[in-house]
């Protein structure tokens, strides 16, 4: 059992958890909020960044998703690093890296520097996520308190993704595009001041050998494959791109083979033998893919197609943000009323219905159509993302819940990045195919700039480009609906009551003994 410095009973609630730990939880939600916000905060900033830095189509997608892919590729790795040198220490190191990279991104003079800064932010973000969740698992030994704390952590992640475009839009209305990165700095300053006082340090005295080969293979698999997908969508297919994609697939196969025989694997493949665990991880992956991809495309739609200013576009995202927040908090009541499987499947279908409604968007559709269907999607996403963590932890033995949580985190991060890459690339591909002889640029923004330079003669080009973009957005929306629909069918089959294998109340479980030891001086005020 983890050891903490004893505190006076008057500082403890009835369950025995130190009240200071709840304040520590509030501190640990700050980096989670920032990391998830930085996925979505650029959705509304992309048009302004395009105007200022003129990135190519490939660069534009790299600006958006290099951050997410590095986080996804390094999450489990950074968790292992935290075991060796201390999780709070890694948290603060990552926060420093994240802050410095944010300042560089804010003042980037060109697209290449911005991409490099976003990559460094991804490395820093990869230290923040696993460190915060693993610290929470140790700070709350009582099972009920731990479940509440993980729920708050999950809500912060989902809430950050939802409010990112809103916060970004309000700031962009008054300042230049770099402000979406500078907002990270004061929040990280609070983390630096409060974490040493409220968050205890944990490190494992005995740590298994670090799986360096697994780290290398995972990155050699993920990054080339994503590069190939984006390049084929933006620039077409050629032998070199196909070869890079095949190399990525080969490396991923090699990674999985290595994980099966590694004595201390980065990815515990045995967890996927549990169908409920696999289903929950799939929900995280597909759900975040649909949300991330469509949020990006609708952000461009509101500004570049409909012509709304950035503040109006941001406020248009507010109903969905509210829906995500409210139903994320109320997910437990939905489960109590309808049961876990019905709640899960119904939430996925709500998300699918909301995305399907985006097909009704046109160059002149009422804004109310957008507000209605994004709000419906928000209801589904709010419930889904709150339930994923509970199902993941509840579907595996207590002693493996930490590894399970790490895998679900990776699915959230990878899902967002995959949504930007796959759905964004699909929309770009359709956009290019709908050129019908017009001289389109690589992106809608580039084409509209070209039309503006043509003067009055560019009006028809701009109109054709907007129609083509809407067609691409519709195609991406339908693809996300199909993915969510298939997922709902799978969940209906897999998420069954398994009384024979798991009959106990998850909240009544007690934490299994572990080997981790806390620094006893780290929790003193």
Coordinates of C-alpha atoms in Angstrom, one line a residue:
X1 CA 0.0 0.0 0.0
X2 CA 1.3 3.5 -0.8
X3 CA 2.5 5.3 2.3
X4 CA 1.7 8.9 3.0
X5 CA 2.5 11.3 5.8
X6 CA -0.3 11.0 8.4
X7 CA -2.6 14.0 8.6
X8 CA -4.8 15.1 11.4
X9 CA -8.3 13.4 11.4
X10 CA -9.9 16.8 11.3
X11 CA -8.5 17.2 7.7
X12 CA -10.2 14.0 6.6
X13 CA -13.7 13.3 5.3
X14 CA -15.8 10.3 6.5
X15 CA -14.1 8.0 3.9
X16 CA -10.7 8.8 5.3
X17 CA -9.4 10.8 2.4
X18 CA -7.3 13.8 3.3
X19 CA -9.2 17.0 2.3
X20 CA -6.0 18.4 1.0
X21 CA -6.0 15.6 -1.6
X22 CA -9.2 17.0 -3.1
X23 CA -7.4 20.4 -3.5
X24 CA -4.6 18.4 -5.0
X25 CA -7.1 16.9 -7.4
X26 CA -8.2 20.4 -8.4
X27 CA -4.5 21.2 -9.2
X28 CA -4.1 18.0 -11.3
X29 CA -7.1 18.9 -13.4
X30 CA -5.3 22.0 -14.7
X31 CA -2.8 20.2 -17.0
X32 CA -5.5 17.9 -18.2
X33 CA -7.7 20.8 -19.1
X34 CA -4.9 22.5 -21.0
X35 CA -3.8 19.4 -22.9
X36 CA -7.4 18.7 -24.1
X37 CA -8.0 22.4 -24.8
X38 CA -4.9 22.5 -27.0
X39 CA -6.4 19.8 -29.2
X40 CA -9.5 21.9 -30.0
X41 CA -8.5 25.5 -29.5
X42 CA -6.9 25.7 -32.9
X43 CA -10.1 24.8 -34.7
X44 CA -11.2 28.4 -34.9
X45 CA -7.7 29.8 -35.1
X46 CA -6.7 27.9 -38.3
X47 CA -8.2 30.5 -40.7
X48 CA -6.2 33.3 -38.9
X49 CA -3.1 31.1 -38.9
X50 CA -3.6 30.4 -42.6
X51 CA -3.8 34.2 -43.3
X52 CA -0.7 34.9 -41.3
X53 CA 1.6 32.0 -42.1
X54 CA 0.2 30.6 -45.4
X55 CA 0.8 26.9 -44.6
X56 CA 0.4 24.3 -47.3
X57 CA -2.4 21.7 -46.9
X58 CA 0.0 19.2 -45.5
X59 CA 1.5 21.8 -43.1
X60 CA -1.9 22.8 -41.9
X61 CA -2.8 19.3 -41.0
X62 CA 0.6 18.8 -39.3
X63 CA 0.0 22.0 -37.2
X64 CA -3.2 20.4 -36.0
X65 CA -2.2 16.8 -35.4
X66 CA 1.5 16.5 -34.7
X67 CA 0.7 17.5 -31.2
X68 CA -1.8 14.7 -30.7
X69 CA 0.2 12.0 -32.4
X70 CA 3.3 12.6 -30.2
X71 CA 1.1 12.6 -27.1
X72 CA -0.5 9.3 -28.1
X73 CA 2.9 7.8 -29.0
X74 CA 4.6 8.8 -25.8
X75 CA 1.9 8.5 -23.1
X76 CA 2.8 5.1 -21.8
X77 CA 6.5 5.8 -22.2
X78 CA 6.3 8.9 -20.1
X79 CA 4.4 7.0 -17.5
X80 CA 7.3 4.6 -17.2
X81 CA 9.7 7.6 -16.9
X82 CA 7.6 8.9 -14.0
X83 CA 8.0 5.6 -12.2
X84 CA 11.7 6.0 -12.3
X85 CA 12.3 9.7 -11.4
X86 CA 9.0 10.6 -9.6
X87 CA 5.6 11.3 -11.1
X88 CA 5.3 14.8 -9.6
X89 CA 8.7 15.7 -10.9
X90 CA 7.9 14.5 -14.4
X91 CA 4.6 16.4 -14.2
X92 CA 6.5 19.7 -13.4
X93 CA 9.2 19.0 -16.0
X94 CA 6.5 18.4 -18.6
X95 CA 4.7 21.5 -17.6
X96 CA 7.8 23.6 -18.0
X97 CA 8.4 22.1 -21.5
X98 CA 4.7 22.7 -22.4
X99 CA 5.0 26.4 -21.3
X100 CA 8.1 27.2 -23.2
X101 CA 6.8 25.5 -26.3
X102 CA 3.5 27.5 -26.0
X103 CA 5.4 30.8 -26.0
X104 CA 7.5 29.7 -29.1
X105 CA 4.2 28.7 -30.8
X106 CA 2.6 32.0 -30.0
X107 CA 5.3 34.0 -31.8
X108 CA 6.2 31.5 -34.6
X109 CA 7.3 33.4 -37.7
X110 CA 6.3 30.6 -40.1
X111 CA 4.5 27.3 -40.4
X112 CA 7.7 25.2 -39.8
X113 CA 8.5 26.8 -36.5
X114 CA 4.8 26.4 -35.4
X115 CA 4.9 22.7 -36.3
X116 CA 8.1 22.3 -34.3
X117 CA 6.6 24.1 -31.3
X118 CA 3.5 22.0 -31.4
X119 CA 5.7 18.9 -31.5
X120 CA 7.5 20.0 -28.3
X121 CA 4.1 20.8 -26.7
X122 CA 3.1 17.2 -27.6
X123 CA 6.2 15.8 -25.8
X124 CA 5.4 18.0 -22.7
X125 CA 1.7 17.0 -22.9
X126 CA 2.6 13.3 -22.9
X127 CA 4.2 13.8 -19.5
X128 CA 1.2 15.6 -18.0
X129 CA -1.6 13.1 -18.8
X130 CA -0.2 9.8 -17.3
X131 CA 1.5 11.6 -14.4
X132 CA -1.8 13.3 -13.3
X133 CA -3.9 10.2 -13.5
X134 CA -1.4 7.9 -11.8
X135 CA -1.0 10.4 -9.0
X136 CA -4.8 10.4 -8.5
X137 CA -4.8 6.7 -8.3
X138 CA -2.4 6.8 -5.4
X139 CA -3.8 9.9 -3.7
X140 CA -7.2 8.3 -3.2
X141 CA -6.9 4.8 -1.7
X142 CA -10.6 4.6 -0.9
X143 CA -12.4 3.0 -4.0
X144 CA -15.4 5.4 -3.9
X145 CA -13.3 8.5 -3.6
X146 CA -11.0 7.2 -6.3
X147 CA -14.0 6.7 -8.7
X148 CA -15.2 10.2 -8.0
X149 CA -11.7 11.7 -8.5
X150 CA -11.2 9.8 -11.8
X151 CA -14.7 11.1 -12.9
X152 CA -13.6 14.7 -12.2
X153 CA -10.4 14.1 -14.1
X154 CA -12.3 12.6 -17.1
X155 CA -14.8 15.5 -17.0
X156 CA -11.9 18.0 -17.1
X157 CA -10.6 16.3 -20.2
X158 CA -13.9 16.2 -22.0
X159 CA -14.7 19.8 -20.8
X160 CA -11.4 21.1 -22.1
X161 CA -12.1 19.6 -25.6
X162 CA -15.5 21.2 -25.6
X163 CA -14.6 24.7 -24.4
X164 CA -11.4 25.0 -26.3
X165 CA -13.0 26.5 -29.4
X166 CA -15.2 28.8 -27.4
X167 CA -12.3 30.2 -25.3
X168 CA -10.2 30.4 -28.4
X169 CA -12.9 32.2 -30.4
X170 CA -13.5 34.8 -27.7
X171 CA -9.7 35.6 -27.4
X172 CA -9.3 35.6 -31.2
X173 CA -12.0 38.2 -31.5
X174 CA -9.8 40.6 -29.5
X175 CA -6.2 39.5 -30.1
X176 CA -4.0 37.8 -32.7
X177 CA -3.9 34.1 -33.2
X178 CA -0.9 33.5 -30.9
X179 CA -3.0 34.2 -27.8
X180 CA -4.5 30.7 -28.0
X181 CA -1.1 29.4 -26.9
X182 CA -0.2 32.1 -24.4
X183 CA -3.3 31.3 -22.3
X184 CA -1.4 28.2 -21.2
X185 CA 1.3 30.2 -19.3
X186 CA -0.7 31.6 -16.3
X187 CA -2.4 28.2 -15.8
X188 CA 0.9 26.4 -15.7
X189 CA 2.2 29.0 -13.3
X190 CA -0.6 28.1 -10.8
X191 CA 0.4 24.4 -11.2
X192 CA 4.1 25.2 -10.4
X193 CA 3.1 27.0 -7.3
X194 CA 0.4 24.7 -5.9
X195 CA 1.6 21.2 -6.9
X196 CA 4.6 21.0 -4.6
X197 CA 2.3 21.9 -1.6
X198 CA -0.8 19.9 -2.5
X199 CA 0.4 16.9 -4.6
X200 CA 2.5 14.2 -3.0
X201 CA 5.4 12.7 -4.9
X202 CA 5.4 9.0 -5.9
X203 CA 8.0 6.8 -7.4
X204 CA 8.5 3.0 -7.6
X205 CA 11.5 1.7 -5.6
X206 CA 11.8 -1.2 -8.0
X207 CA 11.1 -0.7 -11.6
X208 CA 11.2 -3.2 -14.5
X209 CA 13.6 -2.8 -17.4
X210 CA 12.6 0.1 -19.6
X211 CA 11.2 -1.1 -23.0
X212 CA 13.2 1.2 -25.3
X213 CA 12.6 -1.1 -28.3
X214 CA 8.9 -0.8 -27.8
X215 CA 9.1 3.0 -27.7
X216 CA 11.0 3.2 -31.0
X217 CA 8.8 0.7 -32.8
X218 CA 5.6 2.5 -31.7
X219 CA 6.8 5.8 -33.0
X220 CA 8.2 4.3 -36.2
X221 CA 4.8 2.8 -36.8
X222 CA 2.4 5.6 -35.9
X223 CA 4.1 8.6 -37.5
X224 CA 4.9 7.2 -40.9
X225 CA 1.4 5.8 -41.3
X226 CA -0.2 9.1 -40.4
X227 CA 2.1 11.0 -42.7
X228 CA 1.2 8.7 -45.6
X229 CA -2.6 9.1 -45.0
X230 CA -2.3 12.9 -44.9
X231 CA 0.0 13.2 -47.9
X232 CA -2.1 10.9 -50.1
X233 CA -5.2 13.0 -49.3
X234 CA -3.5 16.4 -49.8
X235 CA -1.2 15.6 -52.7
X236 CA -2.3 12.3 -54.2
X237 CA -0.8 8.8 -54.3
X238 CA 2.7 7.9 -55.5
X239 CA 5.1 5.0 -54.9
X240 CA 7.1 6.8 -52.2
X241 CA 4.1 7.7 -50.1
X242 CA 2.7 4.1 -50.3
X243 CA 6.1 2.8 -49.3
X244 CA 6.1 5.0 -46.2
X245 CA 2.6 3.9 -45.3
X246 CA 3.6 0.2 -45.6
X247 CA 6.7 0.8 -43.5
X248 CA 4.5 2.2 -40.8
X249 CA 2.2 -0.8 -40.9
X250 CA 5.1 -3.1 -40.8
X251 CA 6.5 -1.3 -37.7
X252 CA 3.2 -1.5 -35.9
X253 CA 3.1 -5.2 -36.5
X254 CA 6.6 -5.5 -35.2
X255 CA 5.6 -3.5 -32.2
X256 CA 2.7 -5.8 -31.3
X257 CA 4.9 -8.8 -31.8
X258 CA 7.5 -7.3 -29.5
X259 CA 4.9 -6.5 -26.9
X260 CA 3.8 -10.1 -26.7
X261 CA 7.3 -11.3 -25.7
X262 CA 8.7 -8.3 -23.8
X263 CA 9.1 -8.9 -20.1
X264 CA 7.8 -5.4 -19.2
X265 CA 5.7 -4.3 -22.3
X266 CA 4.6 -0.8 -22.8
X267 CA 1.2 -2.1 -23.9
X268 CA -0.3 -5.0 -22.0
X269 CA -2.1 -6.8 -24.8
X270 CA -3.7 -9.3 -22.3
X271 CA -6.1 -6.6 -21.3
X272 CA -7.7 -6.7 -24.7
X273 CA -8.9 -10.3 -24.1
X274 CA -11.7 -8.7 -22.1
X275 CA -14.4 -7.8 -24.6
X276 CA -15.9 -5.0 -22.4
X277 CA -12.5 -3.4 -22.0
X278 CA -11.8 -3.6 -25.8
X279 CA -15.3 -2.1 -26.5
X280 CA -14.7 0.8 -24.1
X281 CA -11.3 1.6 -25.6
X282 CA -12.9 1.5 -29.1
X283 CA -15.6 4.0 -27.9
X284 CA -12.8 6.4 -26.7
X285 CA -11.0 6.0 -30.0
X286 CA -13.9 6.3 -32.4
X287 CA -15.8 8.9 -30.3
X288 CA -12.9 11.3 -30.1
X289 CA -12.1 10.7 -33.8
X290 CA -15.7 11.8 -34.7
X291 CA -15.7 14.7 -32.3
X292 CA -12.2 16.0 -33.2
X293 CA -12.6 15.7 -37.0
X294 CA -16.0 17.3 -37.2
X295 CA -15.2 20.1 -34.7
X296 CA -12.3 21.1 -37.0
X297 CA -14.4 21.0 -40.2
X298 CA -17.4 22.9 -38.8
X299 CA -15.0 25.5 -37.4
X300 CA -13.8 26.2 -41.0
X301 CA -17.4 26.0 -42.2
X302 CA -18.7 28.7 -39.9
X303 CA -15.9 31.2 -40.7
X304 CA -14.8 30.5 -44.3
X305 CA -18.0 29.2 -45.8
X306 CA -20.7 31.1 -43.8
X307 CA -18.6 34.2 -43.2
X308 CA -19.2 34.5 -39.5
X309 CA -16.6 36.3 -37.5
X310 CA -14.5 34.3 -35.0
X311 CA -16.6 35.4 -31.9
X312 CA -19.9 34.4 -33.5
X313 CA -18.4 31.1 -34.5
X314 CA -17.1 30.6 -31.0
X315 CA -20.5 31.4 -29.4
X316 CA -22.1 29.0 -31.9
X317 CA -20.1 26.2 -30.2
X318 CA -21.3 27.1 -26.7
X319 CA -24.5 25.0 -26.7
X320 CA -22.5 21.8 -27.5
X321 CA -19.9 22.7 -24.9
X322 CA -22.7 23.0 -22.3
X323 CA -24.3 19.8 -23.4
X324 CA -21.0 17.9 -23.1
X325 CA -20.4 19.4 -19.6
X326 CA -23.9 18.8 -18.2
X327 CA -24.3 15.2 -19.5
X328 CA -20.8 14.3 -18.6
X329 CA -21.6 15.1 -15.0
X330 CA -25.0 13.5 -15.2
X331 CA -23.9 10.3 -16.9
X332 CA -24.2 8.3 -13.7
X333 CA -27.9 9.2 -13.4
X334 CA -28.5 8.1 -17.0
X335 CA -26.9 4.7 -16.2
X336 CA -29.1 4.4 -13.0
X337 CA -32.2 5.0 -15.1
X338 CA -31.5 2.9 -18.2
X339 CA -28.6 0.6 -17.4
X340 CA -25.0 0.7 -18.5
X341 CA -25.3 -0.9 -21.9
X342 CA -28.4 1.1 -22.9
X343 CA -26.7 4.3 -21.8
X344 CA -23.6 3.5 -23.7
X345 CA -25.3 2.5 -26.9
X346 CA -27.8 5.3 -26.7
X347 CA -25.1 7.9 -26.2
X348 CA -23.2 6.6 -29.2
X349 CA -26.4 6.8 -31.3
X350 CA -27.0 10.4 -30.1
X351 CA -23.5 11.3 -31.2
X352 CA -24.1 9.7 -34.6
X353 CA -27.5 11.5 -35.0
X354 CA -25.8 14.8 -34.3
X355 CA -23.1 14.2 -36.8
X356 CA -25.7 13.0 -39.4
X357 CA -27.6 16.3 -38.9
X358 CA -24.5 18.1 -40.2
X359 CA -25.3 16.8 -43.7
X360 CA -28.2 19.3 -43.6
X361 CA -25.7 22.2 -43.5
X362 CA -25.4 24.2 -46.7
X363 CA -24.2 27.6 -47.8
X364 CA -27.5 29.2 -46.6
X365 CA -28.9 26.9 -43.9
X366 CA -30.1 28.6 -40.7
X367 CA -27.6 28.7 -37.9
X368 CA -30.2 27.0 -35.7
X369 CA -29.7 23.7 -37.7
X370 CA -26.0 23.8 -36.6
X371 CA -26.9 24.6 -33.0
X372 CA -29.5 21.8 -32.8
X373 CA -27.4 19.0 -34.2
X374 CA -24.2 19.9 -32.5
X375 CA -26.1 20.0 -29.2
X376 CA -27.5 16.5 -29.8
X377 CA -24.0 15.3 -30.5
X378 CA -22.8 16.9 -27.3
X379 CA -25.3 15.0 -25.3
X380 CA -24.0 11.8 -26.7
X381 CA -20.3 12.7 -26.3
X382 CA -20.8 13.9 -22.7
X383 CA -22.2 10.6 -21.6
X384 CA -19.8 8.5 -23.6
X385 CA -16.6 10.0 -22.4
X386 CA -17.7 9.9 -18.7
X387 CA -18.6 6.2 -18.9
X388 CA -15.4 5.1 -20.7
X389 CA -13.1 5.5 -17.7
X390 CA -15.6 3.7 -15.4
X391 CA -16.1 0.8 -17.8
X392 CA -12.3 0.5 -18.5
X393 CA -11.4 0.4 -14.8
X394 CA -14.4 -1.7 -13.8
X395 CA -13.9 -4.4 -16.5
X396 CA -10.4 -5.4 -15.3
X397 CA -9.0 -6.6 -11.9
X398 CA -8.1 -3.8 -9.5
X399 CA -4.4 -4.5 -9.7
X400 CA -4.5 -3.8 -13.5
X401 CA -6.6 -0.7 -13.4
X402 CA -3.6 1.6 -13.8
X403 CA -2.5 -0.1 -17.0
X404 CA -6.0 0.0 -18.3
X405 CA -6.4 3.7 -17.6
X406 CA -3.2 4.4 -19.5
X407 CA -4.5 2.6 -22.6
X408 CA -7.8 4.5 -22.5
X409 CA -5.9 7.8 -22.3
X410 CA -3.9 6.8 -25.4
X411 CA -7.1 6.0 -27.2
X412 CA -8.6 9.4 -26.4
X413 CA -5.5 11.2 -27.6
X414 CA -5.0 9.0 -30.7
X415 CA -8.7 9.3 -31.5
X416 CA -8.6 13.1 -31.7
X417 CA -5.5 13.1 -33.8
X418 CA -6.9 10.4 -36.1
X419 CA -10.1 12.4 -36.6
X420 CA -8.1 15.4 -37.8
X421 CA -5.9 13.2 -40.1
X422 CA -8.6 10.8 -41.5
X423 CA -11.7 12.9 -41.6
X424 CA -9.8 16.1 -42.4
X425 CA -8.0 14.2 -45.2
X426 CA -11.2 12.8 -46.6
X427 CA -12.8 16.3 -46.7
X428 CA -9.7 17.6 -48.5
X429 CA -9.8 14.8 -51.0
X430 CA -13.4 15.4 -51.8
X431 CA -12.7 19.2 -52.0
X432 CA -10.0 18.6 -54.6
X433 CA -12.2 16.2 -56.6
X434 CA -15.0 18.8 -56.8
X435 CA -12.8 21.4 -58.5
X436 CA -14.6 20.8 -61.8
X437 CA -11.9 22.6 -63.7
X438 CA -11.6 25.5 -61.3
X439 CA -8.1 26.4 -60.2
X440 CA -8.5 25.4 -56.5
X441 CA -5.6 25.9 -54.0
X442 CA -4.6 23.2 -51.5
X443 CA -7.2 24.4 -49.0
X444 CA -10.4 26.4 -48.9
X445 CA -8.5 29.3 -47.3
X446 CA -5.8 29.3 -50.0
X447 CA -8.5 29.2 -52.7
X448 CA -10.4 32.1 -51.2
X449 CA -7.2 34.2 -51.1
X450 CA -6.7 33.4 -54.7
X451 CA -10.3 34.5 -55.5
X452 CA -9.8 37.7 -53.6
X453 CA -6.7 38.6 -55.6
X454 CA -8.7 38.1 -58.8
X455 CA -11.1 40.8 -57.8
X456 CA -14.7 40.6 -59.1
X457 CA -13.8 37.8 -61.4
X458 CA -13.0 35.6 -58.4
X459 CA -16.6 35.4 -57.1
X460 CA -17.5 32.3 -59.0
X461 CA -14.2 30.6 -57.9
X462 CA -15.0 31.4 -54.3
X463 CA -18.5 30.1 -54.6
X464 CA -17.4 26.9 -56.2
X465 CA -14.7 26.4 -53.5
X466 CA -17.3 26.8 -50.7
X467 CA -19.6 24.3 -52.3
X468 CA -16.8 21.8 -52.7
X469 CA -15.8 22.3 -49.1
X470 CA -19.3 21.6 -47.9
X471 CA -19.4 18.5 -50.0
X472 CA -16.2 17.3 -48.3
X473 CA -17.6 18.1 -44.9
X474 CA -20.7 16.1 -45.7
X475 CA -18.5 13.1 -46.8
X476 CA -16.5 13.3 -43.5
X477 CA -19.7 13.6 -41.5
X478 CA -21.2 10.5 -43.2
X479 CA -18.0 8.6 -42.6
X480 CA -18.1 9.4 -38.9
X481 CA -21.8 8.4 -38.7
X482 CA -21.0 5.0 -40.2
X483 CA -18.1 4.5 -37.8
X484 CA -20.4 5.4 -34.8
X485 CA -23.2 3.2 -36.1
X486 CA -20.9 0.2 -36.4
X487 CA -19.6 0.9 -32.9
X488 CA -23.2 1.0 -31.5
X489 CA -23.9 -2.5 -33.0
X490 CA -20.7 -3.9 -31.5
X491 CA -21.5 -2.4 -28.1
X492 CA -25.0 -3.9 -28.2
X493 CA -23.4 -7.3 -28.5
X494 CA -20.4 -6.9 -26.2
X495 CA -21.8 -4.8 -23.4
X496 CA -23.8 -7.5 -21.7
X497 CA -24.3 -8.2 -18.0
X498 CA -21.6 -10.6 -17.1
X499 CA -22.8 -11.8 -13.7
X500 CA -20.9 -15.0 -13.9
X501 CA -17.6 -13.2 -14.2
X502 CA -18.1 -10.0 -12.3
X503 CA -20.9 -9.6 -9.7
X504 CA -19.3 -7.3 -7.1
X505 CA -20.1 -3.6 -6.8
X506 CA -17.0 -1.8 -8.3
X507 CA -17.3 0.9 -5.7
X508 CA -16.9 -1.6 -2.9
X509 CA -13.5 -2.8 -4.1
X510 CA -10.4 -2.0 -2.0
X511 CA -7.2 -1.1 -3.6
X512 CA -4.7 -3.9 -4.0
X513 CA -1.4 -3.6 -2.3
X514 CA 1.3 -2.1 -4.5
X515 CA 5.0 -1.5 -4.2
X516 CA 5.0 2.3 -4.7
X517 CA 6.3 4.5 -2.0
X518 CA 5.6 8.2 -1.5
X519 CA 8.1 10.8 -0.5
X520 CA 7.0 11.5 3.0
X521 CA 8.2 15.1 2.9
X522 CA 6.3 15.9 -0.3
X523 CA 2.9 16.3 1.4
X524 CA 3.9 18.6 4.1
X525 CA 2.3 22.1 3.9

